[in-house]
mmCIF file of N, CA and C in Angstrom:
data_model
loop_
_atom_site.group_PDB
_atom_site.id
_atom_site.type_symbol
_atom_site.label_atom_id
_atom_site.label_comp_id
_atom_site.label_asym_id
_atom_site.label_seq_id
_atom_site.Cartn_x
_atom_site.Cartn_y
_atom_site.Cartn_z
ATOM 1 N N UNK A 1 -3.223 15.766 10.998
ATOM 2 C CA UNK A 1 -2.914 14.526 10.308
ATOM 3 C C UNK A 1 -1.436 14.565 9.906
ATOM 4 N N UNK A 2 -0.688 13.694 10.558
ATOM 5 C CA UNK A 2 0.749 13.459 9.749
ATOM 6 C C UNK A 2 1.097 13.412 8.254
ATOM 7 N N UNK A 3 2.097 13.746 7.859
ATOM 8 C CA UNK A 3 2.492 14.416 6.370
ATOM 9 C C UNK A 3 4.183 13.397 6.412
ATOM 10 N N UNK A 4 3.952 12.877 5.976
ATOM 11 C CA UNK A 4 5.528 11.588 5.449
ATOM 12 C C UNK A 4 5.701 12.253 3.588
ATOM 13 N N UNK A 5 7.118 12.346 4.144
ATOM 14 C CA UNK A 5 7.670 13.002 3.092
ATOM 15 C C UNK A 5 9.003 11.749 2.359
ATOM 16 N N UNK A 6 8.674 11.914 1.413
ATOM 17 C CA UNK A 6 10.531 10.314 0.394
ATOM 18 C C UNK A 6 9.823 10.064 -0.597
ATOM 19 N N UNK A 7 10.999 9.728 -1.227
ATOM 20 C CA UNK A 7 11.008 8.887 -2.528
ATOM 21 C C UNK A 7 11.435 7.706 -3.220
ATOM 22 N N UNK A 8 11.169 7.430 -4.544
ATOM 23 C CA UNK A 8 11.493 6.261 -4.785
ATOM 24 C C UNK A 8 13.361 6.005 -5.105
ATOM 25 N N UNK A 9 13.778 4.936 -4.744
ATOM 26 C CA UNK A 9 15.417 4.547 -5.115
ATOM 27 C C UNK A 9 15.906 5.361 -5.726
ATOM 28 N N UNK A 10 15.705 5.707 -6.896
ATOM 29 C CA UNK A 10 16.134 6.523 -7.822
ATOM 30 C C UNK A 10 16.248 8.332 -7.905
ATOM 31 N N UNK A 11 14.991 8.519 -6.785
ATOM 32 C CA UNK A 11 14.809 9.134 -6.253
ATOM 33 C C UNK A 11 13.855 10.663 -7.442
ATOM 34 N N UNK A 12 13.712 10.010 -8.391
ATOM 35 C CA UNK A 12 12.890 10.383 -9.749
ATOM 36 C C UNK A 12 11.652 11.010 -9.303
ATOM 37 N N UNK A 13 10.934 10.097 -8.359
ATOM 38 C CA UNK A 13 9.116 10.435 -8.008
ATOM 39 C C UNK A 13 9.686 11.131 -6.327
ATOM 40 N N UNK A 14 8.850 12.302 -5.887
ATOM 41 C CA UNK A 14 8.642 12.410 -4.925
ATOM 42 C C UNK A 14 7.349 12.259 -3.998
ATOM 43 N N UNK A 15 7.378 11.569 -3.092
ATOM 44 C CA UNK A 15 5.875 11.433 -2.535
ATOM 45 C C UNK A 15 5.895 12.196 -1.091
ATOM 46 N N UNK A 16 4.624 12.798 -1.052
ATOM 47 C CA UNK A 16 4.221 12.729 -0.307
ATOM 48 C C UNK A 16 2.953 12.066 0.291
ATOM 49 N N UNK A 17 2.845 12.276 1.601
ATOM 50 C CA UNK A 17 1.290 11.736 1.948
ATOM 51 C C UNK A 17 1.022 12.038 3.761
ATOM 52 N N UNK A 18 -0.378 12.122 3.314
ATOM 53 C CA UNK A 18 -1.304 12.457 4.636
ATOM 54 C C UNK A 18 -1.779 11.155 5.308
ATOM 55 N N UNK A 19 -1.204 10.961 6.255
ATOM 56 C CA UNK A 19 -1.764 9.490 6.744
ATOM 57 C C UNK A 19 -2.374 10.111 8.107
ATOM 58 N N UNK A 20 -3.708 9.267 8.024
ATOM 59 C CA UNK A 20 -4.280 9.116 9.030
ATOM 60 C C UNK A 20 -4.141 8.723 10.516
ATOM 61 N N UNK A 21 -3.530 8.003 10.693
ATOM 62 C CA UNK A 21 -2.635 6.622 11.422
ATOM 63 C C UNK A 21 -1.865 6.017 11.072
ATOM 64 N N UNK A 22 -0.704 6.263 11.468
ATOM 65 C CA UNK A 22 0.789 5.495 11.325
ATOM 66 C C UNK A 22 0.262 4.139 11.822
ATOM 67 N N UNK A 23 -0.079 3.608 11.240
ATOM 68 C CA UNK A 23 -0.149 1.978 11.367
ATOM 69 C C UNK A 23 -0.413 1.562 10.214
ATOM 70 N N UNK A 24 0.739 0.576 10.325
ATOM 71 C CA UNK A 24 1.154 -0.486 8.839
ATOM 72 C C UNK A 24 -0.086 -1.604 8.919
ATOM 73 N N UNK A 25 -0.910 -1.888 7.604
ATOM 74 C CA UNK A 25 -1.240 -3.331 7.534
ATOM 75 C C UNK A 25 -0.605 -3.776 6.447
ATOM 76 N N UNK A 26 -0.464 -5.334 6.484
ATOM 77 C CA UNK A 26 0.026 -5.924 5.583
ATOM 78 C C UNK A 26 -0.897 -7.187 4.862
ATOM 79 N N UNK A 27 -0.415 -7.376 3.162
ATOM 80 C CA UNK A 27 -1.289 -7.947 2.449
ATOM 81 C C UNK A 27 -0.188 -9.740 2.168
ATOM 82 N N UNK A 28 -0.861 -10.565 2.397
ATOM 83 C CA UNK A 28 -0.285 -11.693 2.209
ATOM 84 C C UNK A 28 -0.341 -12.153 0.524
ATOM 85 N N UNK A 29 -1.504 -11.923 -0.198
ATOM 86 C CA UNK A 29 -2.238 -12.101 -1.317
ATOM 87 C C UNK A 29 -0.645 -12.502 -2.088
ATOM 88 N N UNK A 30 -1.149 -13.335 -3.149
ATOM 89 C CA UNK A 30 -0.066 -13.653 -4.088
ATOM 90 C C UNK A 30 0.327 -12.413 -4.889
ATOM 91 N N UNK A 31 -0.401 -11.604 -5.562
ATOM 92 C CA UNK A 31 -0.021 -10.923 -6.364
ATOM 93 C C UNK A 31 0.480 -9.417 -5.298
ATOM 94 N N UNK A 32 0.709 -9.312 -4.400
ATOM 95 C CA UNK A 32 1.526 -8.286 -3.773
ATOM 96 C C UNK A 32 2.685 -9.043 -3.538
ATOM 97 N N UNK A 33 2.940 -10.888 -3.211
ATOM 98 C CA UNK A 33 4.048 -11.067 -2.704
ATOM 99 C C UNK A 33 4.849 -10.764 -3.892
ATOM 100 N N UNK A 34 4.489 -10.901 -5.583
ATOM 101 C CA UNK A 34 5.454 -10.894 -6.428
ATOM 102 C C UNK A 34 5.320 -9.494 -6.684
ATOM 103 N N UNK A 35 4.403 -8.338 -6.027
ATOM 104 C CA UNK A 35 4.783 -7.122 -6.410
ATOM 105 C C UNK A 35 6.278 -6.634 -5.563
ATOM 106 N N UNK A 36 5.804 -7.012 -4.715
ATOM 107 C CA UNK A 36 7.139 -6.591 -3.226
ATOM 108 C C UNK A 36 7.792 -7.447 -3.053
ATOM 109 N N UNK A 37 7.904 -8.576 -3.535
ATOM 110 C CA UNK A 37 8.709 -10.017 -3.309
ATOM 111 C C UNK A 37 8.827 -10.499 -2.340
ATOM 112 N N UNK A 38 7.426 -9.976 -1.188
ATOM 113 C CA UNK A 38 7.415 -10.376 -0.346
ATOM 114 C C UNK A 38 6.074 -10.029 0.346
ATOM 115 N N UNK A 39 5.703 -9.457 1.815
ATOM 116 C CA UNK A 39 4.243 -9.408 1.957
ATOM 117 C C UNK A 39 4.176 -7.735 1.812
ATOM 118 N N UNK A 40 3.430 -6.845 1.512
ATOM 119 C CA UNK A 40 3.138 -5.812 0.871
ATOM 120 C C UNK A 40 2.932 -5.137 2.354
ATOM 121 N N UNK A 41 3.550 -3.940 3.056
ATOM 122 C CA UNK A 41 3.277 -3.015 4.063
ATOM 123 C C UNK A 41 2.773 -2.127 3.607
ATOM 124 N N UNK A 42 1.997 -1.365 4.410
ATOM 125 C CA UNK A 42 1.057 0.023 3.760
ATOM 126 C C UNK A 42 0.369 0.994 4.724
ATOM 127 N N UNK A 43 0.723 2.304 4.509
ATOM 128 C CA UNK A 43 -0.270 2.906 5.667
ATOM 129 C C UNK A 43 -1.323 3.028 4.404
ATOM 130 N N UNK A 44 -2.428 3.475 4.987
ATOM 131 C CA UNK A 44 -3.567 4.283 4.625
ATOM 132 C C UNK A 44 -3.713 5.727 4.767
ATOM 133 N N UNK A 45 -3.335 6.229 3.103
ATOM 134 C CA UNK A 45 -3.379 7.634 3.273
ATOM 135 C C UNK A 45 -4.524 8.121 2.602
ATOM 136 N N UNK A 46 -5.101 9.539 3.059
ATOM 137 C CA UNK A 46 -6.108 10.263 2.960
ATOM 138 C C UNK A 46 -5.553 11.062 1.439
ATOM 139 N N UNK A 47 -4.527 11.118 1.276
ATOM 140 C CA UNK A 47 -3.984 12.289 0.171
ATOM 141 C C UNK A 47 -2.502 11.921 -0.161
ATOM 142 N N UNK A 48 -2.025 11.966 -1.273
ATOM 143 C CA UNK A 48 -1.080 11.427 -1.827
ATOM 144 C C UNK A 48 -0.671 12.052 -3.211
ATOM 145 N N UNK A 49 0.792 12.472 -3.259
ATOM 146 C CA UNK A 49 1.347 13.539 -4.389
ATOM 147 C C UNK A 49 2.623 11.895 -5.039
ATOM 148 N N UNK A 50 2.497 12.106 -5.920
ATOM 149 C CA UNK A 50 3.738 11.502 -6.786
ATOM 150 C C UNK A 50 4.025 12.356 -7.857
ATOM 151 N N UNK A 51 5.062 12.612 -7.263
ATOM 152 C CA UNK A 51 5.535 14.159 -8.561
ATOM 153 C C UNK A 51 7.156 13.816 -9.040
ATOM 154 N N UNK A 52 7.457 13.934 -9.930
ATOM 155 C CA UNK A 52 6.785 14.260 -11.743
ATOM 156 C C UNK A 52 5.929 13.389 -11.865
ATOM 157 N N UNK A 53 4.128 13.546 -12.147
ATOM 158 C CA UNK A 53 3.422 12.395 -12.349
ATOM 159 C C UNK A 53 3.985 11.658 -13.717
ATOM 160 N N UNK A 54 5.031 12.208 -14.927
ATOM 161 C CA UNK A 54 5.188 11.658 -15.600
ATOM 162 C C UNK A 54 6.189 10.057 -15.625
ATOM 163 N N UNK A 55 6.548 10.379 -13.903
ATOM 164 C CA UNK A 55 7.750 9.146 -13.714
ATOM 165 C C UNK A 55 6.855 8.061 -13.312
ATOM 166 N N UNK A 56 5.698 7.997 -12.867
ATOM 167 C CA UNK A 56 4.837 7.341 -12.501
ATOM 168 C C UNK A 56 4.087 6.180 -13.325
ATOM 169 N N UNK A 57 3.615 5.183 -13.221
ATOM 170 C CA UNK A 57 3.542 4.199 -14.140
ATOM 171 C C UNK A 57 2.853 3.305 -12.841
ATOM 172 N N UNK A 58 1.046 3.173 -13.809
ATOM 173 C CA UNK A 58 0.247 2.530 -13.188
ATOM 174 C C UNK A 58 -0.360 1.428 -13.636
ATOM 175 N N UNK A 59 -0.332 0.245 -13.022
ATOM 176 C CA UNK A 59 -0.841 -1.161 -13.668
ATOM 177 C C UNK A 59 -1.949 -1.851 -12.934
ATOM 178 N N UNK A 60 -2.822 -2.093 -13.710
ATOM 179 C CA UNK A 60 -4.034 -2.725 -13.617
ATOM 180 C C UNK A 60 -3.907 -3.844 -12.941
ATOM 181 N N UNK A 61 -3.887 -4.270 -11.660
ATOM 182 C CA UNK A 61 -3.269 -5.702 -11.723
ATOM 183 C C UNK A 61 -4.753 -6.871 -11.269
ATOM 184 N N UNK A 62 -5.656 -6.247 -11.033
ATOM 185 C CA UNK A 62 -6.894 -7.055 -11.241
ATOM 186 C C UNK A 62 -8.043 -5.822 -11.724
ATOM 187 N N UNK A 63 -8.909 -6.649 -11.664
ATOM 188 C CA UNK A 63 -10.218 -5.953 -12.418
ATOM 189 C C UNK A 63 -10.539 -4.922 -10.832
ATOM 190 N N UNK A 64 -10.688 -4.886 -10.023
ATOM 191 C CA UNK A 64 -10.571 -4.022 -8.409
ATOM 192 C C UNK A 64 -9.505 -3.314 -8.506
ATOM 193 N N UNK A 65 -8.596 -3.272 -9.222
ATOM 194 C CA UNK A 65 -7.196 -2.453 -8.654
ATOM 195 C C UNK A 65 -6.430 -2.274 -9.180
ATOM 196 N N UNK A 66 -5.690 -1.324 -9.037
ATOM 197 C CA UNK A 66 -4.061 -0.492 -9.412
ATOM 198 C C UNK A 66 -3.115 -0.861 -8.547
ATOM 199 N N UNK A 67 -1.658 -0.573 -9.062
ATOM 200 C CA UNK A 67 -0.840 -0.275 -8.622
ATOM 201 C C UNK A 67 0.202 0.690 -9.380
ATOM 202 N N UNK A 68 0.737 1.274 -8.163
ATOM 203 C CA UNK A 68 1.921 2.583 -9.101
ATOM 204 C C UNK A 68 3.434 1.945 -9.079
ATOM 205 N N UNK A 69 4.074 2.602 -9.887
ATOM 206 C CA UNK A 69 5.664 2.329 -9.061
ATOM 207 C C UNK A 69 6.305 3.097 -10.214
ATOM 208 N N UNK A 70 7.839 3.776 -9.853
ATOM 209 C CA UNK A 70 8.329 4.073 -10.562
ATOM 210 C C UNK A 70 9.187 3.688 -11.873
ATOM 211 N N UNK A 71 8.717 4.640 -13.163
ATOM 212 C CA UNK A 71 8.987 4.351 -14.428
ATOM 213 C C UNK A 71 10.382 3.973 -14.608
ATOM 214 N N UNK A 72 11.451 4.781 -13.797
ATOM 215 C CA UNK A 72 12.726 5.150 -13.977
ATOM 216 C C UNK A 72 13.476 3.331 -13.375
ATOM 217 N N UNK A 73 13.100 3.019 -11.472
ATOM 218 C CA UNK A 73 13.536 2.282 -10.802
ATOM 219 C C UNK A 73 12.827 0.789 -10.062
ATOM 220 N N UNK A 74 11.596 1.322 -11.022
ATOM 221 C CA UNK A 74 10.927 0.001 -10.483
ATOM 222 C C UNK A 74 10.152 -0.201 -8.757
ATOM 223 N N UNK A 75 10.324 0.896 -8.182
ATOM 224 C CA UNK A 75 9.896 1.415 -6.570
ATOM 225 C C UNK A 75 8.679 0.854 -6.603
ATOM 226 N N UNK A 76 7.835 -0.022 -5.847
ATOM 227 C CA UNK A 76 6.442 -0.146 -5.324
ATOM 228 C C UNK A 76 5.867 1.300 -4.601
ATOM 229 N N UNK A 77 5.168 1.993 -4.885
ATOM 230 C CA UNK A 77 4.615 3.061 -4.446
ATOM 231 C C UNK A 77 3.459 3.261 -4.134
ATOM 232 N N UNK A 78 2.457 2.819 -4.457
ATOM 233 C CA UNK A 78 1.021 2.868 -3.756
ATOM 234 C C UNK A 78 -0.121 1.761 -4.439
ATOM 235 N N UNK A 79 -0.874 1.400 -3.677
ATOM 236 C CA UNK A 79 -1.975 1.204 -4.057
ATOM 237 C C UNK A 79 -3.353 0.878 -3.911
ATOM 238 N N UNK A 80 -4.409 0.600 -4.564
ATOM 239 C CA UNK A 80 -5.448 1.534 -4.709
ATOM 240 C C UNK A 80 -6.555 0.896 -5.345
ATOM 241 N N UNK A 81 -7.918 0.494 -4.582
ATOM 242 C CA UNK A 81 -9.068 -0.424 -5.242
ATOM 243 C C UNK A 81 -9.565 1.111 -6.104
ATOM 244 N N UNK A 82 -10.374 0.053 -7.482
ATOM 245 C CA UNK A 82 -11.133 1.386 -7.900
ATOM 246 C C UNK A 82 -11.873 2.001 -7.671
ATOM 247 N N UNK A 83 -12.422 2.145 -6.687
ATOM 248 C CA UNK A 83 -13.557 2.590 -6.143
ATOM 249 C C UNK A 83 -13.225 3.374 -4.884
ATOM 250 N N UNK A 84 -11.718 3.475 -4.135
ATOM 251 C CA UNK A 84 -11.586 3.919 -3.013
ATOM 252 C C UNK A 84 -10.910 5.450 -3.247
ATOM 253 N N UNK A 85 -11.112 6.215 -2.186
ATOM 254 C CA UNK A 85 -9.840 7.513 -2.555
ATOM 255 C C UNK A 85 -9.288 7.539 -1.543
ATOM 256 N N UNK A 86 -9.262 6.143 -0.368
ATOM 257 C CA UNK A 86 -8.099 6.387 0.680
ATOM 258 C C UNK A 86 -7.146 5.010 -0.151
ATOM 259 N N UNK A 87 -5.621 5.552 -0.199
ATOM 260 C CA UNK A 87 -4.407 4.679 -0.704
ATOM 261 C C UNK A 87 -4.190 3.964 -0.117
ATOM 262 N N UNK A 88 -3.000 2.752 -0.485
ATOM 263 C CA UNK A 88 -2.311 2.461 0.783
ATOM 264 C C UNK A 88 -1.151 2.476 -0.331
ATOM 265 N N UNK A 89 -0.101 3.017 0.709
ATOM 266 C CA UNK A 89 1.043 3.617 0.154
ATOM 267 C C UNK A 89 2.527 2.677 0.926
ATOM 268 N N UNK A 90 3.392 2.349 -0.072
ATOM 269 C CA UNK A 90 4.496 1.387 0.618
ATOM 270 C C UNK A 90 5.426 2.675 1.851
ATOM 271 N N UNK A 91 5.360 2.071 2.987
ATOM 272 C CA UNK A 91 6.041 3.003 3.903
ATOM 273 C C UNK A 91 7.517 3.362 3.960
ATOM 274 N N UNK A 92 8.150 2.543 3.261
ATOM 275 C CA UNK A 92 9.192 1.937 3.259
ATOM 276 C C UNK A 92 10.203 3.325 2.272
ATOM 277 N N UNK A 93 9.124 3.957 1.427
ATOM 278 C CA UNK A 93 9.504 5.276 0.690
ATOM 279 C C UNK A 93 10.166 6.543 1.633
ATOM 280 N N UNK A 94 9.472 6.331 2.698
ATOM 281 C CA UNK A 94 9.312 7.533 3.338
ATOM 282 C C UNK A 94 10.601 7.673 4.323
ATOM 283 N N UNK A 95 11.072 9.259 4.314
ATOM 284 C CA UNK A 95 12.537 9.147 5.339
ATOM 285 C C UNK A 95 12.558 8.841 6.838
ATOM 286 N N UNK A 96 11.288 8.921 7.485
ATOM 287 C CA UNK A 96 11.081 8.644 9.264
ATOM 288 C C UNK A 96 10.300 8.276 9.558
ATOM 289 N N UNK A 97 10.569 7.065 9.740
ATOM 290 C CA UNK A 97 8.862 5.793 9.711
ATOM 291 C C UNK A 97 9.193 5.483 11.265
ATOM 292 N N UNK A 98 9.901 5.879 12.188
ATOM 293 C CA UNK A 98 9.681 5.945 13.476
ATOM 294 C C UNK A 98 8.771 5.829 14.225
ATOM 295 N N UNK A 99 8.541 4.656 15.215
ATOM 296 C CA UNK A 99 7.253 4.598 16.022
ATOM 297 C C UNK A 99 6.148 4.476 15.097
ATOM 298 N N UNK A 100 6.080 3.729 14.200
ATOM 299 C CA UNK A 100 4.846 2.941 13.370
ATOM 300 C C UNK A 100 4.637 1.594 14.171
ATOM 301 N N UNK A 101 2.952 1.199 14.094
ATOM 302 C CA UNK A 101 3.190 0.235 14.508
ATOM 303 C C UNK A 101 2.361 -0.457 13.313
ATOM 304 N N UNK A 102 2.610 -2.104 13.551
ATOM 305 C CA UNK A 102 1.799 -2.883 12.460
ATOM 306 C C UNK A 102 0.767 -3.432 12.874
ATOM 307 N N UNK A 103 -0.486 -3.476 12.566
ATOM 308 C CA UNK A 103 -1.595 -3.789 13.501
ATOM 309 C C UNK A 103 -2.708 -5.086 12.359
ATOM 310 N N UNK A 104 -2.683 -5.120 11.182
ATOM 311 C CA UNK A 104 -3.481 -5.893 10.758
ATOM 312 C C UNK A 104 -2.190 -6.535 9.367
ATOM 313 N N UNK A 105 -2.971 -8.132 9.119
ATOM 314 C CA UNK A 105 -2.385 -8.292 8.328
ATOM 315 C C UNK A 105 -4.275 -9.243 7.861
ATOM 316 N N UNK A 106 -3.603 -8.781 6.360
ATOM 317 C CA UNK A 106 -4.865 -9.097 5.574
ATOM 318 C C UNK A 106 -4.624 -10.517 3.996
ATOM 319 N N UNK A 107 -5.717 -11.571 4.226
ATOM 320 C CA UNK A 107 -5.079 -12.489 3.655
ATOM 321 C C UNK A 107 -4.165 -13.444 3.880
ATOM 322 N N UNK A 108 -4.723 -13.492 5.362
ATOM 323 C CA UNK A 108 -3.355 -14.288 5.621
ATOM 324 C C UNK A 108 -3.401 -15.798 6.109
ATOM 325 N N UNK A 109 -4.668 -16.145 5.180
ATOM 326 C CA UNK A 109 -4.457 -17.156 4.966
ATOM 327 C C UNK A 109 -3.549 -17.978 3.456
ATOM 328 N N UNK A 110 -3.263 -16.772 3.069
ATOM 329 C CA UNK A 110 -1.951 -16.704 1.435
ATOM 330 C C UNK A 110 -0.323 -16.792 2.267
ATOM 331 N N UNK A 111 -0.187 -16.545 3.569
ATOM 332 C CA UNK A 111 0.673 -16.329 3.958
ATOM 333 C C UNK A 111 1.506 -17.184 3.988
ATOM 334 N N UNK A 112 2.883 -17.318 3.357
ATOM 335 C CA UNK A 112 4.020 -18.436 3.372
ATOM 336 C C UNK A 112 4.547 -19.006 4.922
ATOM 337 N N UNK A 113 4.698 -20.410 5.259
ATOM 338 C CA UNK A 113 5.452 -20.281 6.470
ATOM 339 C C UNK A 113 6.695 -20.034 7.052
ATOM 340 N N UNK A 114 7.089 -19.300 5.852
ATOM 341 C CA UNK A 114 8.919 -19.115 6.262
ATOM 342 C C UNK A 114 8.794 -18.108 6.818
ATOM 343 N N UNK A 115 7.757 -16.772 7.249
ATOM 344 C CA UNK A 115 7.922 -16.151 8.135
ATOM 345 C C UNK A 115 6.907 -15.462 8.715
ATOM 346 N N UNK A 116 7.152 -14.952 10.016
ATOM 347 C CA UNK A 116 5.713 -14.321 10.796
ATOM 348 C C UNK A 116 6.310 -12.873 11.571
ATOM 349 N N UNK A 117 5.173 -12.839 12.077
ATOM 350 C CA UNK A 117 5.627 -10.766 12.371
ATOM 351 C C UNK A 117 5.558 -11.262 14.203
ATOM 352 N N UNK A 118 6.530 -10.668 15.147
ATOM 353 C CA UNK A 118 6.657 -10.924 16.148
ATOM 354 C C UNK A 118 5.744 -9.720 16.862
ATOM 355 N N UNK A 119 4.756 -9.160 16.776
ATOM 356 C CA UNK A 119 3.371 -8.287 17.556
ATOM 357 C C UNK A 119 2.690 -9.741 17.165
ATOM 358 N N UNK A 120 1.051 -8.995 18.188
ATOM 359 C CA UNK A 120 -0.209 -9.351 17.709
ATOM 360 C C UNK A 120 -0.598 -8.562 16.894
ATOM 361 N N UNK A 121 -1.040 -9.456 16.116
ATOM 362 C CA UNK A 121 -1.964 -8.650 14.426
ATOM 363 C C UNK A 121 -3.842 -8.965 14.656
ATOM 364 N N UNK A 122 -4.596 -8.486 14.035
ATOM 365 C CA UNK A 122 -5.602 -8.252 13.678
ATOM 366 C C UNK A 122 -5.422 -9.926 12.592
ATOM 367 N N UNK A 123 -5.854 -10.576 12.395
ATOM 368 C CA UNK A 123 -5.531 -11.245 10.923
ATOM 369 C C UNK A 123 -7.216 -11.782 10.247
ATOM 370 N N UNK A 124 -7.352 -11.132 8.839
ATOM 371 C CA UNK A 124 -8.253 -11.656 7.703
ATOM 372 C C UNK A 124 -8.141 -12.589 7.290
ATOM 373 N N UNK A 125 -8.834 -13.198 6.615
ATOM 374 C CA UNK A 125 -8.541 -14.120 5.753
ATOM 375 C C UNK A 125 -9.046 -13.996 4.007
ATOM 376 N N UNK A 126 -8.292 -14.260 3.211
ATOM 377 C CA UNK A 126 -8.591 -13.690 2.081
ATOM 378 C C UNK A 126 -9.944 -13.667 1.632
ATOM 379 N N UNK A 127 -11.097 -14.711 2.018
ATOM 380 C CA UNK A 127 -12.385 -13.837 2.108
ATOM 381 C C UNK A 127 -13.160 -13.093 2.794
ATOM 382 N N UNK A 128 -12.369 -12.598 3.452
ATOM 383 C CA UNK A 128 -12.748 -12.587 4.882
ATOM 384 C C UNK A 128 -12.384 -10.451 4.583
ATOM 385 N N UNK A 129 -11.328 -10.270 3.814
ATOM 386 C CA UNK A 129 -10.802 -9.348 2.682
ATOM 387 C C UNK A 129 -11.743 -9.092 2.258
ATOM 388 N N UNK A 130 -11.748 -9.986 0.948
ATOM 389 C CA UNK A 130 -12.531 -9.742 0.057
ATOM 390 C C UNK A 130 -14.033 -8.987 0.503
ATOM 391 N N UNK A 131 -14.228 -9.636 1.458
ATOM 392 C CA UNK A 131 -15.969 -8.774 2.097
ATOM 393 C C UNK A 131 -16.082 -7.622 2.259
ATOM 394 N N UNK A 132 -14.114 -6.922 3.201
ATOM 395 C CA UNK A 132 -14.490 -5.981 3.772
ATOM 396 C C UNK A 132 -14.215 -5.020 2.073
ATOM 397 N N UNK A 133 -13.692 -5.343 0.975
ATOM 398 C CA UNK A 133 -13.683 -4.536 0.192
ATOM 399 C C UNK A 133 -14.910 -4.263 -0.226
ATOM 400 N N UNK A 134 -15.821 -5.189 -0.576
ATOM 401 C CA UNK A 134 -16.805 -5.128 -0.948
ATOM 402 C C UNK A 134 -17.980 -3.520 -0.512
ATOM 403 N N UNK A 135 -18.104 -4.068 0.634
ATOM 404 C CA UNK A 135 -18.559 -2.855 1.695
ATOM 405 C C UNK A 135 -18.127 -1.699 1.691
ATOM 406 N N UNK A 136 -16.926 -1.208 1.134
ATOM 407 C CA UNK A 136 -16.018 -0.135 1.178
ATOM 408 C C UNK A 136 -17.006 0.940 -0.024
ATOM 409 N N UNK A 137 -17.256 1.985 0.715
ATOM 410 C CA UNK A 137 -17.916 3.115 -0.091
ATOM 411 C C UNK A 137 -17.786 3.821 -1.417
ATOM 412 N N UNK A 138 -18.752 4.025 -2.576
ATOM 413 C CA UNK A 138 -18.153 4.238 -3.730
ATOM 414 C C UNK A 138 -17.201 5.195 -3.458
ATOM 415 N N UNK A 139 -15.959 5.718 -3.666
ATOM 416 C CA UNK A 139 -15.741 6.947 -3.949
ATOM 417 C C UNK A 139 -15.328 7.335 -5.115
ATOM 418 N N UNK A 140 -14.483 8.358 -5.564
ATOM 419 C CA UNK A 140 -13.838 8.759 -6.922
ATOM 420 C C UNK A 140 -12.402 7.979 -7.323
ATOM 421 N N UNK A 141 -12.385 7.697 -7.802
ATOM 422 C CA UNK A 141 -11.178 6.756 -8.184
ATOM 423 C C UNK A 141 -9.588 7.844 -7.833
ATOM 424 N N UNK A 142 -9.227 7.158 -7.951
ATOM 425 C CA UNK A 142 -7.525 8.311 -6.606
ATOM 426 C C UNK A 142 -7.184 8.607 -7.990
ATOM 427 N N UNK A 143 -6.867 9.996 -8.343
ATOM 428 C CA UNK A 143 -6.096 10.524 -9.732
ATOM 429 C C UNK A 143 -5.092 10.761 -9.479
ATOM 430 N N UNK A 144 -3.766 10.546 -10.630
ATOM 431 C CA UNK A 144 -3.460 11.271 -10.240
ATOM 432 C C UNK A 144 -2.333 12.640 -10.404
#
């Protein structure tokens, strides 16, 4: 399993992470466009370090979910339904995102028309989302 190593701007948090598959999906949803100020990229990682956990700073942003980012710079850094222990982590941290590809975009019927991704995508629709979270297996909530 690949191991992506970076950090946030400031360079305060270091992350690592175990991704499964280098493939980006992306979230259209309103509340990622004003997290990222735009549409939210993410691999799906199996395992995930943010160290000093004390730079770290996690917000509730619905009753399903977290998000992290750094205390110091404000970095989008991961995030995370409560119930899941695979992440999805912003790729954009990491120093060699080489040969990723983007394969799903989720919610996208939230999606603005000022812009589109030039691949074919997979595309959800925000209930269409919502289902597959539903279905998604209890696990332990990601600590961390």
């Amino acid at each position: 399993m690949p191991e992506y190593h970076g950090s946030c701007l400031c360079k305060a948090v270091q992350v690592s992470a175990q991704v499964e598959k280098p493939e980006l999906s992306t979230c259209h949803c309103e509340s990622c466009r004003k997290w990222c100020t735009g549409p939210f990229m993410a691999f799906e990682a199996k395992h995930v370090d943010l160290e000093p956990k004390e730079k770290v700073t996690h917000y509730a942003s619905s009753d399903i979910a977290k998000r992290t980012f750094c205390k110091s710079c404000g970095t989008s850094l991961s995030f995370y339904y409560n119930n899941m222990k695979q992440i999805c982590v912003n790729p954009w941290i990491f120093e060699n995102v080489q040969g990723i590809t983007s394969n799903v975009e989720v919610c996208y019927d939230n999606k603005p028309d000022c812009y589109s991704f030039a691949n074919d995508t997979k595309k959800y629709t925000e209930a269409e989302t919502m289902a597959m979270v539903d279905t998604i297996p209890e696990y332990l909530p990601y600590q961390n």
